[in-house]
N, CA and C of each residue as an Amber inpcrd file, in Angstrom:
protein
   492
 267.2840000 134.9470000  76.0510000 266.6340000 135.2700000  77.2520000
 266.5110000 136.7800000  77.3990000 266.1710000 137.4110000  76.3280000
 265.9380000 138.8730000  76.3570000 264.7330000 139.2320000  77.2100000
 263.7050000 138.4450000  77.1400000 262.4230000 138.8140000  77.7830000
 262.5300000 138.6840000  79.3360000 263.5480000 138.0470000  79.9040000
 263.6440000 137.8620000  81.3360000 264.2530000 138.9950000  82.0620000
 264.7450000 140.0500000  81.3160000 265.3320000 141.2060000  81.9530000
 264.1860000 142.0930000  82.5020000 264.0920000 142.0200000  83.8000000
 263.0430000 142.9080000  84.4630000 263.8110000 143.9760000  85.2470000
 263.1360000 145.1190000  85.3910000 263.7760000 146.1240000  86.1850000
 263.8590000 145.6390000  87.6630000 264.9580000 146.0440000  88.2670000
 265.2130000 145.6350000  89.6300000 264.2270000 146.3820000  90.5670000
 263.4270000 145.6660000  91.2640000 262.5050000 146.3430000  92.1720000
 263.1940000 146.5870000  93.5100000 262.8850000 147.6970000  94.0930000
 263.5270000 148.1100000  95.3600000 262.7640000 147.5520000  96.5070000
 263.3730000 147.3100000  97.6260000 262.6020000 146.7880000  98.7890000
 261.5080000 147.7300000  99.1970000 261.7030000 149.0210000  99.1180000
 260.6570000 149.9490000  99.5160000 259.4300000 149.8070000  98.6310000
 259.5760000 149.5520000  97.3480000 258.4180000 149.3150000  96.4530000
 257.7110000 148.0360000  96.8580000 258.4340000 146.9840000  97.1340000
 257.8080000 145.7810000  97.5590000 257.0200000 145.9540000  98.9170000
 257.6250000 146.6630000  99.8200000 256.9880000 146.9290000 101.0900000
 255.7310000 147.7430000 100.8940000 255.7860000 148.7510000 100.0420000
 254.6200000 149.5420000  99.7550000 253.5260000 148.7220000  99.1490000
 253.8930000 147.7840000  98.2350000 252.8710000 146.9600000  97.5500000
 252.2050000 146.0270000  98.5950000 253.0170000 145.4580000  99.4580000
 252.4600000 144.5840000 100.5000000 251.5230000 145.3670000 101.4420000
 251.9250000 146.6150000 101.8260000 251.0910000 147.4480000 102.7320000
 249.7610000 147.8290000 102.0030000 249.8510000 148.1510000 100.7420000
 248.6610000 148.5390000  99.9740000 247.7100000 147.3100000  99.8520000
 248.2250000 146.1540000  99.6410000 247.4380000 144.9280000  99.5180000
 246.7340000 144.6390000 100.7990000 247.4770000 144.7320000 101.9280000
 246.8630000 144.4710000 103.2210000 245.7860000 145.4910000 103.5550000
 246.0130000 146.7750000 103.2740000 245.0130000 147.7840000 103.5210000
 243.7510000 147.5260000 102.6320000 243.9950000 147.1450000 101.4080000
 242.8470000 146.8790000 100.5640000 242.0190000 145.6870000 101.0840000
 242.7370000 144.6150000 101.5250000 242.0480000 143.4730000 102.0640000
 241.2250000 143.8300000 103.3370000 241.8540000 144.6390000 104.1660000
 241.1670000 145.0770000 105.3930000 239.8950000 145.8390000 105.0210000
 239.9940000 146.7130000 104.0360000 238.8320000 147.5010000 103.6430000
 237.7530000 146.5960000 103.0200000 238.0810000 145.6450000 102.2330000
 237.1090000 144.7750000 101.6320000 236.4690000 143.9060000 102.7140000
 237.2180000 143.3980000 103.6730000 236.6680000 142.6400000 104.7370000
 235.7160000 143.4590000 105.6270000 236.0970000 144.7140000 105.9020000
 235.2360000 145.6000000 106.6930000 233.9680000 145.8880000 105.9700000
 234.0540000 146.1030000 104.6220000 232.7900000 146.3870000 103.8700000
 231.8930000 145.1070000 103.8730000 232.5070000 143.9610000 103.8380000
 231.7170000 142.7270000 103.9300000 231.0040000 142.5870000 105.2760000
 231.7220000 142.8950000 106.3690000 231.0710000 142.8860000 107.6570000
 229.9680000 143.9330000 107.7350000 230.1810000 145.0550000 107.1590000
 229.1920000 146.1120000 107.1180000 227.9560000 145.6620000 106.3830000
 228.1070000 144.9110000 105.2890000 227.0050000 144.4110000 104.5130000
 226.1780000 143.3760000 105.3170000 226.9120000 142.4940000 106.0170000
 226.1980000 141.5270000 106.8850000 225.4630000 142.2360000 107.9580000
 226.0480000 143.2820000 108.6020000 225.3990000 144.0180000 109.6050000
 224.1660000 144.6990000 109.0650000 224.2290000 145.2870000 107.9240000
 223.0590000 145.9850000 107.3310000 221.9870000 144.9480000 107.0010000
 222.3710000 143.7410000 106.5910000 221.3930000 142.6870000 106.2930000
 220.6100000 142.3920000 107.5250000 221.2770000 142.4610000 108.6900000
 220.6240000 142.2200000 109.9730000 219.7860000 143.3720000 110.5220000
 219.5950000 144.3800000 109.6760000 218.7740000 145.5720000 109.9950000
 219.4140000 146.4600000 111.0590000 220.7040000 146.4510000 111.1510000
 221.4420000 147.3170000 112.0700000 222.1650000 148.3620000 111.2340000
 221.4090000 149.2900000 110.6520000 221.9720000 150.1770000 109.6510000
 222.9400000 151.2170000 110.2430000 222.7070000 151.6850000 111.4240000
 223.6230000 152.6290000 112.0340000 225.0040000 152.0200000 112.2810000
 224.9710000 150.8200000 112.8400000 226.2090000 150.1000000 113.0980000
 226.8900000 149.7760000 111.7650000 226.1370000 149.4060000 110.7480000
 226.6880000 149.0850000 109.4400000 227.3510000 150.3140000 108.8070000
 226.7260000 151.4480000 108.9560000 227.3380000 152.6640000 108.3730000
 228.6120000 152.9870000 109.1360000 228.6670000 152.7980000 110.4320000
 229.9060000 153.0710000 111.2120000 230.9760000 152.1340000 110.8140000
 230.6560000 150.8330000 110.6440000 231.6830000 149.8320000 110.2280000
 232.1820000 150.1690000 108.8190000 231.3150000 150.5770000 107.9760000
 231.7130000 150.8940000 106.5780000 232.6810000 152.1110000 106.5980000
 232.3480000 153.1080000 107.5110000 233.2450000 154.2230000 107.5940000
 234.6720000 153.8540000 108.0710000 234.6800000 153.0210000 109.0900000
 236.0380000 152.5550000 109.5860000 236.7330000 151.7530000 108.4870000
 235.9970000 150.9700000 107.7910000 236.6150000 150.0730000 106.7510000
 237.1300000 150.8710000 105.5650000 236.5840000 152.0300000 105.3290000
 237.1250000 152.8180000 104.1630000 238.3660000 153.6280000 104.5270000
 238.7070000 153.7650000 105.8120000 239.8820000 154.5270000 106.1820000
 241.2030000 153.9440000 105.6270000 241.4330000 152.6090000 105.6690000
 242.6930000 152.1140000 105.1140000 242.8460000 152.3370000 103.6400000
 241.7780000 152.1010000 102.8820000 241.9340000 152.3350000 101.4360000
 242.0950000 153.8580000 101.1050000 241.4760000 154.6800000 101.9300000
 241.6900000 156.1450000 101.7590000 243.1310000 156.5080000 102.0150000
 243.7480000 155.8860000 103.0540000 245.1160000 156.1790000 103.2990000
 246.0400000 155.7370000 102.1850000 245.7060000 154.6370000 101.5620000
 246.4350000 154.1110000 100.3760000 246.3280000 155.1100000  99.2460000
 245.1120000 155.5810000  99.0410000 244.8760000 156.4390000  97.8550000
 245.5150000 157.8550000  98.0790000 245.6510000 158.2650000  99.2690000
 246.3010000 159.6070000  99.5130000 247.7870000 159.5260000  99.5480000
 248.3300000 158.3520000  99.6410000 249.8030000 158.1780000  99.6530000
 250.4100000 158.0540000 101.0230000 249.5710000 158.0970000 102.0640000
 250.1130000 158.0160000 103.4230000 250.7230000 156.6690000 103.6620000
 250.1490000 155.6180000 103.1640000 250.7150000 154.2930000 103.3650000
 252.0800000 154.1600000 102.6980000 252.2060000 154.7150000 101.4420000
 253.5160000 154.7210000 100.8040000 254.5360000 155.4270000 101.6090000
 254.1720000 156.6130000 102.1670000 255.1120000 157.3470000 103.0060000
 255.4760000 156.5610000 104.2260000 254.4700000 155.8900000 104.8360000
 254.7540000 155.0940000 106.0940000 255.6820000 153.9340000 105.7230000
 255.4570000 153.3140000 104.5700000 256.2640000 152.1700000 104.1720000
 257.7400000 152.6210000 103.9980000 257.8670000 153.7680000 103.3100000
 259.2330000 154.3110000 103.1200000 259.8540000 154.7370000 104.4620000
 259.0750000 155.2590000 105.3370000 259.5650000 155.7410000 106.6420000
 259.8980000 154.6270000 107.5470000 259.0950000 153.5200000 107.5180000
 259.3040000 152.4340000 108.5020000 260.6320000 151.7760000 108.3290000
 261.2380000 151.7800000 107.1330000 262.5400000 151.1070000 106.9210000
 263.6750000 152.0380000 106.7960000 263.5010000 153.3200000 107.2550000
 264.5010000 154.3560000 107.1300000 265.1390000 154.5620000 108.5110000
 266.4160000 154.3150000 108.6660000 267.0880000 154.5550000 109.9930000
 267.0290000 156.0520000 110.3710000 267.1070000 156.8950000 109.4190000
 267.0580000 158.3360000 109.6730000 265.6560000 158.7090000 110.3150000
 264.6250000 158.1440000 109.7660000 263.2600000 158.3780000 110.2700000
 263.1080000 157.8850000 111.6580000 263.6640000 156.6900000 111.9610000
 263.5870000 156.1430000 113.3190000 264.3950000 156.9740000 114.2690000
 265.4970000 157.5160000 113.8800000 266.2710000 158.4200000 114.7230000
 265.5120000 159.6750000 115.0060000 264.7610000 160.1590000 114.0070000
 263.9040000 161.3450000 114.2020000 262.8170000 161.0700000 115.2180000
 262.1970000 159.8520000 115.1590000 261.1410000 159.5180000 116.1230000
 261.7190000 159.4460000 117.5170000 262.9580000 158.9500000 117.5940000
 263.6050000 158.8230000 118.9590000 263.8180000 160.2910000 119.5240000
 264.2350000 161.2030000 118.6630000 264.4800000 162.5620000 119.1080000
 263.1990000 163.2050000 119.4990000 262.1280000 162.9580000 118.6850000
 260.8150000 163.5290000 119.0740000 260.2820000 162.9520000 120.3710000
 260.5340000 161.6300000 120.5550000 260.1350000 161.0580000 121.8470000
 260.8700000 161.6410000 123.0390000 262.1610000 161.8420000 122.8240000
 262.9690000 162.4770000 123.9010000 262.4750000 163.8890000 124.2430000
 262.1620000 164.6170000 123.1410000 261.6570000 166.0190000 123.4310000
 260.2910000 165.9520000 124.1470000 259.4650000 165.0110000 123.7550000
 258.1470000 164.9330000 124.4490000 258.3680000 164.5080000 125.9060000
 259.2720000 163.6150000 126.1740000 259.5810000 163.1680000 127.5310000
 260.1170000 164.2840000 128.3870000 261.0550000 165.1150000 127.8260000
 261.5180000 166.2540000 128.5740000 260.4060000 167.2750000 128.8640000
 259.5480000 167.5170000 127.8870000 258.4910000 168.4750000 128.0980000
 257.5320000 168.0250000 129.1240000 257.0970000 166.7690000 129.0690000
 256.1450000 166.2470000 130.1330000 256.7640000 166.2110000 131.5000000
 258.0460000 165.8270000 131.6040000 258.6670000 165.7710000 132.9550000
 258.8210000 167.1450000 133.5150000 259.2130000 168.1460000 132.7400000
 259.3340000 169.4820000 133.3000000 257.9670000 170.0470000 133.6940000
 256.9560000 169.7330000 132.9310000 255.5740000 170.1630000 133.3380000
 255.1170000 169.5460000 134.6420000 255.4380000 168.2280000 134.8140000
 255.1270000 167.5680000 136.0280000 255.8600000 168.1750000 137.2390000
 257.1380000 168.4390000 137.0650000 257.9210000 169.0210000 138.1770000
 257.3900000 170.4420000 138.4620000 257.0660000 171.1680000 137.4390000
 256.5550000 172.5010000 137.6700000 255.1770000 172.4780000 138.4170000
 254.2990000 171.5570000 138.1040000 253.0590000 171.4330000 138.8000000
 253.2500000 170.9830000 140.2260000 254.1810000 170.0720000 140.4300000
 254.4200000 169.5730000 141.7700000 254.9550000 170.6850000 142.6840000
 255.8620000 171.4590000 142.1670000 256.4230000 172.5870000 142.9850000
 255.4590000 173.7280000 143.1150000 254.4890000 173.8310000 142.2500000
 253.5900000 174.9730000 142.3220000 254.1660000 176.2160000 141.6980000
 255.1590000 176.0550000 140.9050000 255.8130000 177.1900000 140.2630000
 255.0300000 177.5190000 139.0210000 254.8500000 178.8190000 138.8080000
 254.1680000 179.2540000 137.6510000 254.4550000 180.7040000 137.3800000
 253.8070000 181.2490000 136.3880000 254.0330000 182.6740000 136.1260000
 253.3590000 183.5000000 137.1970000 253.6600000 184.7810000 137.2540000
 253.1070000 185.6990000 138.2040000 251.6010000 185.7330000 138.0670000
 251.0940000 185.7580000 136.8150000 249.6520000 185.7780000 136.6640000
 248.9550000 184.5190000 137.2090000 249.5960000 183.3480000 137.0590000
 249.0710000 182.1310000 137.5590000 249.0280000 182.1250000 139.0860000
 250.0970000 182.6710000 139.7500000 250.1390000 182.7540000 141.1780000
 249.0630000 183.6700000 141.7360000 248.8640000 184.8440000 141.0720000
 247.8580000 185.7880000 141.4920000 246.4630000 185.2450000 141.3270000
 246.2900000 184.5480000 140.2160000 244.9640000 183.8900000 140.0140000
 244.6600000 182.8410000 141.0390000 245.7120000 182.0850000 141.4650000
 245.5340000 181.0710000 142.4760000 245.1920000 181.7170000 143.8580000
 245.8900000 182.8290000 144.1520000 245.5790000 183.5090000 145.4490000
 244.1910000 184.0410000 145.3970000 243.7280000 184.6340000 144.2900000
 242.3820000 185.1610000 144.1900000 241.3440000 184.0250000 144.3140000
 241.6260000 182.9170000 143.7780000 240.6720000 181.7780000 143.8470000
 240.5750000 181.2900000 145.2830000 241.7370000 181.3480000 146.0340000
 241.7110000 180.8820000 147.3780000 240.9420000 181.8780000 148.2490000
 241.0920000 183.1760000 147.9610000 240.2950000 184.1610000 148.7290000
 238.8230000 184.0100000 148.4790000 238.4150000 183.6500000 147.2460000
 237.0270000 183.4660000 146.9400000 236.4200000 182.2020000 147.6560000
 237.2820000 181.2450000 147.9790000 236.7890000 180.0470000 148.5910000
 236.4270000 180.2280000 150.0600000 236.9000000 181.3990000 150.6310000
 236.5700000 181.7090000 152.0320000 235.2890000 182.4910000 152.0480000
 234.4290000 182.1330000 152.9860000 233.1800000 182.8060000 153.1650000
 233.4510000 184.2780000 153.5410000 232.5630000 185.2630000 153.1840000
 232.9210000 186.6600000 153.4320000 233.2530000 187.0080000 154.8640000
 232.4620000 186.3760000 155.8330000 232.7610000 186.7770000 157.2540000
 233.5420000 185.7310000 157.9760000 234.0220000 184.6980000 157.3070000
 234.7680000 183.6610000 157.9660000 236.2600000 184.0250000 158.0820000
 236.8620000 183.4540000 159.0710000 238.2770000 183.6860000 159.2750000
 239.1260000 182.5090000 158.6940000 238.4470000 181.3870000 158.3260000
 239.2220000 180.2670000 157.7610000 238.4540000 179.7830000 156.5190000
 239.1400000 179.1020000 155.6820000 238.3960000 178.5880000 154.4930000
 237.2290000 177.7000000 154.9080000 236.1660000 177.8100000 154.1410000
 234.9390000 177.1570000 154.4970000 234.8750000 175.6570000 154.1120000
 235.8800000 175.2100000 153.4030000 235.8700000 173.8150000 152.9070000
 236.9650000 172.9780000 153.5580000 237.3520000 173.2640000 154.7840000
 238.3470000 172.5080000 155.4560000 237.7860000 171.2220000 156.0290000
 238.6100000 170.3130000 156.4740000 238.1320000 169.0340000 157.0370000
 237.5360000 169.3120000 158.3830000 238.0430000 170.2840000 159.1240000
 237.5730000 170.5840000 160.4640000 236.1300000 171.0630000 160.4500000
 235.7530000 171.7930000 159.4460000 234.3810000 172.3440000 159.3950000
 233.3510000 171.3830000 158.8800000 233.8380000 170.2260000 158.3690000
 232.8670000 169.2510000 157.8980000 232.3860000 168.3860000 159.0880000
 231.1530000 168.0710000 159.0810000 230.6570000 167.2180000 160.1830000
 231.2480000 165.8570000 160.0330000 231.3830000 165.1520000 161.1790000
 231.8990000 163.7820000 161.2100000 230.8180000 162.8950000 160.5340000
 231.0360000 161.6230000 160.5370000 230.1040000 160.6870000 159.9520000
 228.7600000 160.8430000 160.5270000 227.7490000 160.9770000 159.7140000
 226.3670000 161.1520000 160.1950000 225.8470000 159.7600000 160.6340000
 225.1060000 159.7750000 161.7320000 224.5150000 158.4760000 162.0950000
 223.4440000 158.1010000 161.0580000 223.2900000 156.8220000 160.8550000
 222.2970000 156.3970000 159.8800000 220.8600000 156.7190000 160.3990000
 220.1300000 157.2420000 159.4540000 218.7340000 157.5950000 159.8420000
 217.9200000 156.3440000 160.0010000 217.1030000 156.3350000 161.0830000
 216.2630000 155.2430000 161.3430000 214.9990000 155.3510000 160.4510000
 214.5770000 154.2280000 159.9530000 213.4120000 154.3050000 159.0950000
 212.1610000 154.7550000 159.8880000 211.4720000 155.6490000 159.2250000
 210.3010000 156.2310000 159.8880000 209.0700000 155.3380000 159.5220000
 208.2240000 155.2680000 160.4880000 207.0040000 154.4950000 160.2540000
 206.0190000 155.3970000 159.5140000 205.4840000 154.8620000 158.3970000
 204.5230000 155.6590000 157.6640000 203.1250000 155.4150000 158.1750000
 202.3450000 156.4330000 157.9590000 200.9850000 156.3700000 158.4290000
 200.1320000 155.3780000 157.6590000 200.4960000 155.0100000 156.4180000
 199.7020000 154.1680000 155.5950000 199.8840000 152.7360000 155.9740000
 200.8380000 152.4020000 156.8270000 200.9940000 151.0250000 157.2730000
 201.7320000 150.1400000 156.2850000 202.5340000 150.7240000 155.4270000
 203.2940000 149.9540000 154.4330000 204.4300000 149.2460000 155.1210000
 204.7110000 148.0380000 154.6800000 205.8170000 147.2340000 155.3300000
 207.0070000 147.2470000 154.3640000 208.1400000 147.7480000 154.8440000
 209.3480000 147.8530000 154.0280000 210.3580000 146.7580000 154.5040000
 209.9430000 145.7680000 155.2040000 210.8840000 144.7930000 155.7690000
 211.5960000 144.0290000 154.6460000 210.9270000 143.7600000 153.5510000
 211.6030000 143.0140000 152.4640000 212.6840000 143.9140000 151.8440000
 212.4420000 145.1970000 151.7040000 213.3880000 146.0950000 151.1450000
 214.6310000 146.2320000 152.0720000 214.2780000 146.3120000 153.3610000
 215.3780000 146.3810000 154.3550000 216.2390000 145.1210000 154.3270000
 215.6340000 144.0060000 154.1050000 216.3920000 142.7120000 154.0530000
 217.3030000 142.7320000 152.8710000 216.8770000 143.2050000 151.7320000
 217.7160000 143.2750000 150.5240000 218.8490000 144.1840000 150.7850000
 218.5820000 145.3830000 151.3760000 219.6660000 146.3250000 151.6390000
 220.6860000 145.7310000 152.6270000 220.1950000 145.0780000 153.6590000
 221.1140000 144.4510000 154.6240000 221.9270000 143.3670000 153.9260000
 221.3120000 142.6410000 153.0340000 222.0380000 141.5750000 152.3340000
 223.2400000 142.1260000 151.5490000 223.0510000 143.3440000 150.9180000
 224.0560000 144.0020000 150.1730000 224.9570000 144.8920000 150.9820000
 224.7420000 144.9360000 152.3030000 225.6410000 145.6680000 153.1370000
 225.3700000 147.1940000 153.1260000 224.1500000 147.5400000 152.8040000
 223.8030000 148.9930000 152.7920000 223.0040000 149.3810000 153.9920000
C-alpha cells in the first residue's frame, strides 16, 4: 500500500479549494446569464452582468479568496475584527455626541456664527427664516374663469377624487 500515502491536506487548503470552486461556478453562471441577455439584444445589461460575474474569478486569481478563507477560520483574525468594530463604534458614538452638543473646534464655532450672521437680512433685527416671519397656510386659490370658455370640471373632479 505504498501508493495510498497522500500528503495530509490542511483544513485551510480544503476551505480555499471549496471557496475557489464556488467563485468559479458563480462566474460561469453569471457569464451564461450575460450570454442569454446579449442574445436578447440587451447588450448594455449583458456587459454589466458580465462585469459583475468576472469579479469572483478575479478575486480568486489575485489571492483574495485564499486570504479570506485563511482569515475566516482564524480566531486571531476574528478577535481583530471585534477590536476594529469596537473602535468604529467608539468613533461614531463620540462623533454623534459631539454633534449633539454642538461642540467643535474654535474655527468651526466661528464659521457657524458667521453663517448665522449671513442668514440675517442686512437691515433686519431677527433672522429672516424664522417660523414667525413665514406666512400661515395660504388659502387655496379659486380657479379663474378663462376667457376662451374652456371647461375644467373633469380635471377638478379628478383632483377632488385624489384629495388635491
